[in-house]
PDB file of C-alpha atoms and ligand atoms in Angstrom:
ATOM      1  CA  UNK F   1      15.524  16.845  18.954  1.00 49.00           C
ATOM      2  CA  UNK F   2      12.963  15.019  21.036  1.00 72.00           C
ATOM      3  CA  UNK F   3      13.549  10.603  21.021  1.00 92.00           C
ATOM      4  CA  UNK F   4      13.957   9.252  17.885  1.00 97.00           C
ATOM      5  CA  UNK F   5      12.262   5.797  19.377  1.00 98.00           C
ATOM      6  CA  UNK F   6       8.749   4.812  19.109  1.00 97.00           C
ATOM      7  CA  UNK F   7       7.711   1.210  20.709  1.00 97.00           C
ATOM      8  CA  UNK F   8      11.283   0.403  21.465  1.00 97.00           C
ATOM      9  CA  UNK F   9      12.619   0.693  17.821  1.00 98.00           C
ATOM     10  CA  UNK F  10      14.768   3.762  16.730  1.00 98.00           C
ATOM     11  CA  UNK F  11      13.330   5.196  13.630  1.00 98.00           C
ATOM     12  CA  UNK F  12      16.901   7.810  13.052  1.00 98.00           C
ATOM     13  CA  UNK F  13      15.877  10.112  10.677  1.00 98.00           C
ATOM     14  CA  UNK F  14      12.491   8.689   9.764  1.00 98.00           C
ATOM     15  CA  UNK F  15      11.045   9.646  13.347  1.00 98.00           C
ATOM     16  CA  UNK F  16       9.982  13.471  12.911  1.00 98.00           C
ATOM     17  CA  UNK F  17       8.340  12.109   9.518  1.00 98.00           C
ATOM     18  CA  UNK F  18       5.674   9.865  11.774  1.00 98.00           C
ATOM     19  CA  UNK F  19       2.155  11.166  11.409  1.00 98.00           C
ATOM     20  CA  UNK F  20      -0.503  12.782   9.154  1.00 98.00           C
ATOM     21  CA  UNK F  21       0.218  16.095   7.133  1.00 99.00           C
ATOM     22  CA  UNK F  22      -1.470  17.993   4.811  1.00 98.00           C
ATOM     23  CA  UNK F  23      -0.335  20.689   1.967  1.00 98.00           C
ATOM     24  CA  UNK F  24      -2.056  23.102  -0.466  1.00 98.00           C
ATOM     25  CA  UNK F  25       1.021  24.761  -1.985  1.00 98.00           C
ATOM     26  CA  UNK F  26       1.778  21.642  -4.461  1.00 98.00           C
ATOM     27  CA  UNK F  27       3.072  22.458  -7.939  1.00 98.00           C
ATOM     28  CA  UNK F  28       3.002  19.337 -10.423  1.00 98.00           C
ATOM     29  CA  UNK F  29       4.853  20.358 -13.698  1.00 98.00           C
ATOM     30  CA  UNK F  30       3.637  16.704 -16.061  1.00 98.00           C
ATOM     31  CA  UNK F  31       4.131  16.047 -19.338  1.00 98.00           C
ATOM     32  CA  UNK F  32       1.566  16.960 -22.135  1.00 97.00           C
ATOM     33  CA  UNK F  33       0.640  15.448 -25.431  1.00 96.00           C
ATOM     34  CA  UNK F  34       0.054  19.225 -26.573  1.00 96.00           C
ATOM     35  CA  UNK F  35       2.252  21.234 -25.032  1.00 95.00           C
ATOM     36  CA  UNK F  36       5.797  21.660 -23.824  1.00 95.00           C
ATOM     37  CA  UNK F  37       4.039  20.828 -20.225  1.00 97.00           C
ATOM     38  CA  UNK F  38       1.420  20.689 -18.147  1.00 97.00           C
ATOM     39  CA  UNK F  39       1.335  22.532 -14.666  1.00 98.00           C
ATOM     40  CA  UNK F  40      -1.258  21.378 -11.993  1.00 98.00           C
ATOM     41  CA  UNK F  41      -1.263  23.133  -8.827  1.00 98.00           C
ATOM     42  CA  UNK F  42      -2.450  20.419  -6.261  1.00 99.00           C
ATOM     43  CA  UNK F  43      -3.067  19.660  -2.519  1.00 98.00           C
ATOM     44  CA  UNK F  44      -2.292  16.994  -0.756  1.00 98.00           C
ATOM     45  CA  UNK F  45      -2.262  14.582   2.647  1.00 98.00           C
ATOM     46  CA  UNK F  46       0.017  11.936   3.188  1.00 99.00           C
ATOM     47  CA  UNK F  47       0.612   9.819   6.301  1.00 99.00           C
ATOM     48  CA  UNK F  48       3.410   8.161   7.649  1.00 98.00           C
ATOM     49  CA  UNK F  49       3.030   5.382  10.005  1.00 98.00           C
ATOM     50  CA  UNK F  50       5.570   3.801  12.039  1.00 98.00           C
ATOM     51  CA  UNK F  51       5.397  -0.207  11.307  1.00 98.00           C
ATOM     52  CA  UNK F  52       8.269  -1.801  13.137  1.00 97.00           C
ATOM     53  CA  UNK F  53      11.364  -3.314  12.518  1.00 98.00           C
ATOM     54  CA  UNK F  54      12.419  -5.647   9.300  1.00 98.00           C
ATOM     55  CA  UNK F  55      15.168  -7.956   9.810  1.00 98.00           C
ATOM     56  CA  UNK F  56      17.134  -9.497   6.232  1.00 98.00           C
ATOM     57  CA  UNK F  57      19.316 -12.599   6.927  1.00 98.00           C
ATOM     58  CA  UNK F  58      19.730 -12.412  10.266  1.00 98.00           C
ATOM     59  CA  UNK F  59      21.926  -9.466  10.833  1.00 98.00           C
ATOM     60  CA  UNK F  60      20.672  -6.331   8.750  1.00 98.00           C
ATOM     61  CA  UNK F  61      17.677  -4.740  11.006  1.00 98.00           C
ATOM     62  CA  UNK F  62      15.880  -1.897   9.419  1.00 98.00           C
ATOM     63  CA  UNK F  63      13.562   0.652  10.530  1.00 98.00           C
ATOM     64  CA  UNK F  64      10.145   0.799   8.277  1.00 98.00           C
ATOM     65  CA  UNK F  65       7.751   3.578   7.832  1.00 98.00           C
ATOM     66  CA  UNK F  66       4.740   2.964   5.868  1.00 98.00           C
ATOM     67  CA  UNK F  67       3.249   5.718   3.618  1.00 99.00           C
ATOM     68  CA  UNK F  68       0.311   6.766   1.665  1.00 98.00           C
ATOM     69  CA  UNK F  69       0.363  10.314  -0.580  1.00 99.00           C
ATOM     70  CA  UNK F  70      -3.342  11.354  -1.962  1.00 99.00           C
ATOM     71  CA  UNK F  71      -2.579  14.234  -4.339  1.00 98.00           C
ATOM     72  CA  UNK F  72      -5.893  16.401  -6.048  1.00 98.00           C
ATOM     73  CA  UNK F  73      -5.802  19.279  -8.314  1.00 98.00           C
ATOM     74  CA  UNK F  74      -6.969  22.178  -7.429  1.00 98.00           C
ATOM     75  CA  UNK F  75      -8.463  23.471 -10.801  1.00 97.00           C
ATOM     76  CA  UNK F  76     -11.666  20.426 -10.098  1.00 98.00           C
ATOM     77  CA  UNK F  77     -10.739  19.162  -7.071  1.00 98.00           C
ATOM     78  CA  UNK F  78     -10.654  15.396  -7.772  1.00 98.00           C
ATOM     79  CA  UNK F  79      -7.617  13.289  -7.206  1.00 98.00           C
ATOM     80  CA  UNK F  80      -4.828  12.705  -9.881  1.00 98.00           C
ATOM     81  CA  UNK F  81      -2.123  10.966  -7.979  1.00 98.00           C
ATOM     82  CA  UNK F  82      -2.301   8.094  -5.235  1.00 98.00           C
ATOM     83  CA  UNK F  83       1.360   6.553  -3.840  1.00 98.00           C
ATOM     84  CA  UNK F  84       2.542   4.390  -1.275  1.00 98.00           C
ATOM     85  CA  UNK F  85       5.457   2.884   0.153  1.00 98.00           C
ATOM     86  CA  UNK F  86       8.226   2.642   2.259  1.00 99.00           C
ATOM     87  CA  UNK F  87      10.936   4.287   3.501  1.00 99.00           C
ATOM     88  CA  UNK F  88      13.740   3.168   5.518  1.00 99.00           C
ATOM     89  CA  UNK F  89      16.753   3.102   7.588  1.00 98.00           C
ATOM     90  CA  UNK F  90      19.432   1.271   8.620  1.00 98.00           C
ATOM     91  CA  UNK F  91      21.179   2.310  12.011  1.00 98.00           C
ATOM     92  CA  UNK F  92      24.372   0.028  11.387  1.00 98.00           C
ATOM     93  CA  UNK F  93      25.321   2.000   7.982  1.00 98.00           C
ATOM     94  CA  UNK F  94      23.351   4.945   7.963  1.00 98.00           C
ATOM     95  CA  UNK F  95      21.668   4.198   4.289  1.00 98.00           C
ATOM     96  CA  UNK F  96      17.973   5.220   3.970  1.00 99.00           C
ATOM     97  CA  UNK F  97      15.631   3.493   1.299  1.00 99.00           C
ATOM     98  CA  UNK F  98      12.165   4.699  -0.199  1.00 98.00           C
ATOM     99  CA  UNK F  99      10.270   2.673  -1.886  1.00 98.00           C
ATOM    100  CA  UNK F 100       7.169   3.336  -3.898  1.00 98.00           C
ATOM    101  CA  UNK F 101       4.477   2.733  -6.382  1.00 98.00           C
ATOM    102  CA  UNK F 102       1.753   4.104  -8.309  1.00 98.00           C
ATOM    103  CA  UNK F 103      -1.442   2.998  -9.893  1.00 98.00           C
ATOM    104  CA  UNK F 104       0.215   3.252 -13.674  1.00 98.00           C
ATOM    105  CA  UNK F 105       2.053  -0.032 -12.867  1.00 98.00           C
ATOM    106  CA  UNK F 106       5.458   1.058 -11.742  1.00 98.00           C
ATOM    107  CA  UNK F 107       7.624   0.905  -8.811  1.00 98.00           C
ATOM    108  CA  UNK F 108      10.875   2.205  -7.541  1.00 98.00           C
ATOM    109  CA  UNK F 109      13.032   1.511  -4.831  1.00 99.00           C
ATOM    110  CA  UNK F 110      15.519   4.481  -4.236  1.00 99.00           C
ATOM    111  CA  UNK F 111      18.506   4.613  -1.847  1.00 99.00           C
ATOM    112  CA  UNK F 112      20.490   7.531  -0.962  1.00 98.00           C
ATOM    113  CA  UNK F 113      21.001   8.934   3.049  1.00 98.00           C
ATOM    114  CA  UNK F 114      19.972  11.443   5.858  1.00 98.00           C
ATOM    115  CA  UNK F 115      21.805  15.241   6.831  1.00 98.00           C
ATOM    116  CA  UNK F 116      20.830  16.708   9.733  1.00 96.00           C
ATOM    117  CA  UNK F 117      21.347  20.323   9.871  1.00 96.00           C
ATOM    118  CA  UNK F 118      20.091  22.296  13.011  1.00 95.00           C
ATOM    119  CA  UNK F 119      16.156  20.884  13.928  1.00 95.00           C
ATOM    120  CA  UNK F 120      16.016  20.097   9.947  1.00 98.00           C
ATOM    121  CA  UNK F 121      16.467  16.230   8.942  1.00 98.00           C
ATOM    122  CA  UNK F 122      16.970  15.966   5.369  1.00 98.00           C
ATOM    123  CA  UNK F 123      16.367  12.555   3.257  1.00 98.00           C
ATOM    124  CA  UNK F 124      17.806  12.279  -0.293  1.00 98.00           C
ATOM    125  CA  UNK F 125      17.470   9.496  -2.430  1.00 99.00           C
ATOM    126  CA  UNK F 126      17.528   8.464  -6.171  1.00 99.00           C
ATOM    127  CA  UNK F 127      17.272   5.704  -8.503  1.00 99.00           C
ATOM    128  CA  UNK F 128      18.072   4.934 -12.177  1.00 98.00           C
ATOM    129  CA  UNK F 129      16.474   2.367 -14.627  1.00 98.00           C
ATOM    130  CA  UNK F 130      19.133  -0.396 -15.212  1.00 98.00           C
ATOM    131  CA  UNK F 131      20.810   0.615 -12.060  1.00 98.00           C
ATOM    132  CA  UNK F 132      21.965  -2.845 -10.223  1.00 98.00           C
ATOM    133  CA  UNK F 133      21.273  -1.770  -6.564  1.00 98.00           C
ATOM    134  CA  UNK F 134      18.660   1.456  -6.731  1.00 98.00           C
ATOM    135  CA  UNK F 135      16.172   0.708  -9.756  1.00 98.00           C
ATOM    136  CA  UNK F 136      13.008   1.470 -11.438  1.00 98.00           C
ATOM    137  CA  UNK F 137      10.458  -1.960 -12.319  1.00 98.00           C
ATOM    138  CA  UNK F 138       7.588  -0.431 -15.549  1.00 98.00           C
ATOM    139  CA  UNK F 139       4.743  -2.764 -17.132  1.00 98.00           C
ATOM    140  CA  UNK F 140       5.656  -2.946 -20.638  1.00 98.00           C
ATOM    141  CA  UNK F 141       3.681  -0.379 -21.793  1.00 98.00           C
ATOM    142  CA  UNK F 142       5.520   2.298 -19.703  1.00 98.00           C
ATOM    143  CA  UNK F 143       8.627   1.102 -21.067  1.00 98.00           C
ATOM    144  CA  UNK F 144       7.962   1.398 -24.414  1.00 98.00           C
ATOM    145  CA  UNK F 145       5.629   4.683 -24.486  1.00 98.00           C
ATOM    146  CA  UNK F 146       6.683   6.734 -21.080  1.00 98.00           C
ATOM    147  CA  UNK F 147       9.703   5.362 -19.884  1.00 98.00           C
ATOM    148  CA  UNK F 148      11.117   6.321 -15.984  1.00 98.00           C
ATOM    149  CA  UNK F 149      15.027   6.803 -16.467  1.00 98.00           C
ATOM    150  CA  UNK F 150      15.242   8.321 -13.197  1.00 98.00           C
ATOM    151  CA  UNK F 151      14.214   9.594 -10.034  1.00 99.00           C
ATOM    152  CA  UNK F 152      15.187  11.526  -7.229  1.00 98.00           C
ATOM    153  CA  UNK F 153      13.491  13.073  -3.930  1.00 99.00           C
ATOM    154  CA  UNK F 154      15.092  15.251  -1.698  1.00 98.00           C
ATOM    155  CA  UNK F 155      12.482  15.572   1.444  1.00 98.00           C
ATOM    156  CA  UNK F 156      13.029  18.001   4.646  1.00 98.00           C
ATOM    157  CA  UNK F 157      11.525  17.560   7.543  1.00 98.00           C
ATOM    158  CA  UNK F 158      11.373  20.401  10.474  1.00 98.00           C
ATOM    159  CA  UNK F 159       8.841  19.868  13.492  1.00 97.00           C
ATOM    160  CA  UNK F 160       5.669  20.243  12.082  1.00 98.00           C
ATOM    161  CA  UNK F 161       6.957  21.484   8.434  1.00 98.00           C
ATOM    162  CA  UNK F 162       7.403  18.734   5.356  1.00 98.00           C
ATOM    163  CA  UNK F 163       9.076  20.373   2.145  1.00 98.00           C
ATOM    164  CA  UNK F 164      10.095  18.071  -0.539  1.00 98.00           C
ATOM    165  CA  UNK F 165      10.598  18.272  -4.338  1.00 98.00           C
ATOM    166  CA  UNK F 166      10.925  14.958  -6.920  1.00 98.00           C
ATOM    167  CA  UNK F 167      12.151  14.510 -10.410  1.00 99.00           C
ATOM    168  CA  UNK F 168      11.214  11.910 -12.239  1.00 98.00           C
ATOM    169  CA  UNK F 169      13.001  11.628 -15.269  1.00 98.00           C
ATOM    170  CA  UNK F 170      10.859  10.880 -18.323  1.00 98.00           C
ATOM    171  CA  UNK F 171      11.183   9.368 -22.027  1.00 98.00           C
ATOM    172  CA  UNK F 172       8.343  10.072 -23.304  1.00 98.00           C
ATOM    173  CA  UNK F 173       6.578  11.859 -26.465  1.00 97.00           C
ATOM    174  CA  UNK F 174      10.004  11.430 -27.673  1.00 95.00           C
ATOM    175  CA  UNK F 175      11.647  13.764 -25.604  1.00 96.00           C
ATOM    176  CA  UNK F 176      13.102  13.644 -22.146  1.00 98.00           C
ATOM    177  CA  UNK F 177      11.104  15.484 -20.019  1.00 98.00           C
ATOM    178  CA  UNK F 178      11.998  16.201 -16.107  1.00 98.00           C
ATOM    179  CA  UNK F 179       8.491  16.094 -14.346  1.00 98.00           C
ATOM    180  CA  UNK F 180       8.711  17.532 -11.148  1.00 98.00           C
ATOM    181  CA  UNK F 181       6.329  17.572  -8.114  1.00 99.00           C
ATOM    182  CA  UNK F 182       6.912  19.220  -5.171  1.00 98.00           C
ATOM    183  CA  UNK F 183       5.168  20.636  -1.659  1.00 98.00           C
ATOM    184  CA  UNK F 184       5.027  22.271   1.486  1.00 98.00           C
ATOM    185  CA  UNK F 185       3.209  20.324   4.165  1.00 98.00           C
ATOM    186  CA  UNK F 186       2.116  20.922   7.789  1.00 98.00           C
ATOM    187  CA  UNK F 187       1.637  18.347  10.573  1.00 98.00           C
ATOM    188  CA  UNK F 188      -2.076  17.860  11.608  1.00 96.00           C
TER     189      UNK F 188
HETATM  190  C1  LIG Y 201       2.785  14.549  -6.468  1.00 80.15           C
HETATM  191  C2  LIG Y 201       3.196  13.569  -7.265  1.00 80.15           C
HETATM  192  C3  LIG Y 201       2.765  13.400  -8.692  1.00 80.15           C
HETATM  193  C4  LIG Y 201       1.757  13.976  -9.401  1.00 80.15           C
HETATM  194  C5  LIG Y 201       0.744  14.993  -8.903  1.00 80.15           C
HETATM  195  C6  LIG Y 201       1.805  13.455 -10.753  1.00 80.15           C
HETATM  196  C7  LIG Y 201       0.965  13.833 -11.785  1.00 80.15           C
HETATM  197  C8  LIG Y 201       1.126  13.453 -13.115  1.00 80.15           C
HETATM  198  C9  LIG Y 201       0.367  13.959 -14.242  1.00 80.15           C
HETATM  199  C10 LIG Y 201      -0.724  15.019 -14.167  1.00 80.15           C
HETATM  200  C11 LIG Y 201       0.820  13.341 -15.355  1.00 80.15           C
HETATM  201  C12 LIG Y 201       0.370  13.588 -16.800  1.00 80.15           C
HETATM  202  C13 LIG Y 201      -0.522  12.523 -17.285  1.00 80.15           C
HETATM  203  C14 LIG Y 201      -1.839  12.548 -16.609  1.00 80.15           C
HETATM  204  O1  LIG Y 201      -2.540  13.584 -16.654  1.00 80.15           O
HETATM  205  O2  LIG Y 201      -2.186  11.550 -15.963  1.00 80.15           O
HETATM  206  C15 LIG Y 201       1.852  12.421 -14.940  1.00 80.15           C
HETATM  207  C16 LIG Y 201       2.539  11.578 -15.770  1.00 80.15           C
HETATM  208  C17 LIG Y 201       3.413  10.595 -15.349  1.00 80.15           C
HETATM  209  N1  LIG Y 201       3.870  10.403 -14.080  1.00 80.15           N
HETATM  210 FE1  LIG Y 201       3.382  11.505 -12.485  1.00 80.15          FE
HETATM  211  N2  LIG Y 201       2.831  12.556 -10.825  1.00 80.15           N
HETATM  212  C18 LIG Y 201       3.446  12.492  -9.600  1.00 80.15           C
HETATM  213  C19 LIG Y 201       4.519  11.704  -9.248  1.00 80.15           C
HETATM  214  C20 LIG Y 201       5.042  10.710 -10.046  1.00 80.15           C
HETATM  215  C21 LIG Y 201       6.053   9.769  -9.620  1.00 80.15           C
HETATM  216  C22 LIG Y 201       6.679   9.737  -8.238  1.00 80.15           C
HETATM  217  C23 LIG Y 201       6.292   8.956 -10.687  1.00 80.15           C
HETATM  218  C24 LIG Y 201       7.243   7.809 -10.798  1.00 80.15           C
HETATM  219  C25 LIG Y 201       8.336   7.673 -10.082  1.00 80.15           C
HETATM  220  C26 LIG Y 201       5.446   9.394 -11.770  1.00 80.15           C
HETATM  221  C27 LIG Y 201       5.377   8.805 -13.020  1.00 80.15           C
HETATM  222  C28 LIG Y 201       4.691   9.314 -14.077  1.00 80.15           C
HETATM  223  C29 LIG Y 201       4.761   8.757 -15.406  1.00 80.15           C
HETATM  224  C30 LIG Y 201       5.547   7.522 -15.823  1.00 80.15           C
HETATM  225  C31 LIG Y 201       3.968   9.577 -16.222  1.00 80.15           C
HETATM  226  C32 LIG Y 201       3.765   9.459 -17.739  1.00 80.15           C
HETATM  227  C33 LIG Y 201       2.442   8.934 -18.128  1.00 80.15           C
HETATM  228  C34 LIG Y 201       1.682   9.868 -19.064  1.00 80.15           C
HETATM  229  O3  LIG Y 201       1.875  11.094 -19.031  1.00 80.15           O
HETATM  230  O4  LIG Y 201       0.880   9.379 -19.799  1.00 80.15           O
HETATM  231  N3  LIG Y 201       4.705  10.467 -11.343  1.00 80.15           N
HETATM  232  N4  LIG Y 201       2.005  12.502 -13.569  1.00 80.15           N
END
């Protein structure tokens, strides 16, 4: 694999993510007031910028990537999703963190780690409401009418290919429901 350092920090596992990439193969399976579920083909660009090193008490350094994810369906074309975050890693222990939020008023921060295998770098990482270390934070009316229990992303990158599929685990029309989201992207 080609260096793994940009501007003198080591980005690991987060370095082949650097850059823009775009997908049209999206499949969004979301819940549905009026069916069993709703399923939105969708395209997609996100971009992943390198921003540097962040440095917590004086000895843990992390690596930070910055993201933003613009997601349309394809049926009219018009935008339906809009994330950003973080992810990151830590060289010393190996653990890799993605953080995220989304305009309904929610966040997560997920932790998990990195596999290589071959060229591929895989990233997996999941979170839990309640959990003490990897958590999900919901305005009150999320909680109470479309709760987050859990998430999980498992995200593989390969030169210029980006696969990944999320779950996000959902209380809501009360049922559990296991939305899922997932894409094939190429590096522009
Ligand atoms: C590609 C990524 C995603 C797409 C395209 C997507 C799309 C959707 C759609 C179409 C709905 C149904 C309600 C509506 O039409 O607005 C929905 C519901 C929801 N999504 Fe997502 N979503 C994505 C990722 C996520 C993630 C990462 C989270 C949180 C970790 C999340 C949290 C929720 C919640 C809490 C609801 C329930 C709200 C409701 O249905 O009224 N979604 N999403």
């Amino acid at each position: 694999m080609s260096s793994t350092v940009i501007d003198g920090i080591d980005y690991g596992p987060l370095a082949g993510l650097v850059g823009q990439w775009q997908g049209d193969k999206g499949m969004d399976i979301a819940p549905d007031p009026d069916m069993p579920k709703e399923e939105n083909p969708y395209y997609e660009t996100i971009v992943y910028e390198a921003v540097g090193d962040a440095t917590n008490a004086n000895r843990q350094v992390l690596a930070v990537l910055f993201y933003r994810q613009v997601v349309s369906r394809k049926s009219d074309r018009k935008v339906f999703h809009d994330q950003c975050g973080y992810w990151t890693w830590d060289k010393a222990t190996g653990e890799v963190t993605h953080s995220l939020t989304i305009p309904r008023a929610m966040c997560v921060l997920a932790g998990g780690k990195a596999a290589t295998s071959g060229s591929a770098t895989t990233l997996e990482v999941q979170a839990k409401l309640g959990d003490a270390d990897w958590g999900v934070v919901q305005q009150p009316f999320l909680r109470d009418n479309a709760s987050t229990k859990a998430f999980r992303i498992a995200l593989t990158v390969d030169g210029n290919t980006l696969k990944y599929r999320e779950i996000t685990t959902l209380d809501i029309y009360g049922k559990t429901f296991a939305h899922s989201d997932e894409n094939e992207l190429t590096r522009v």
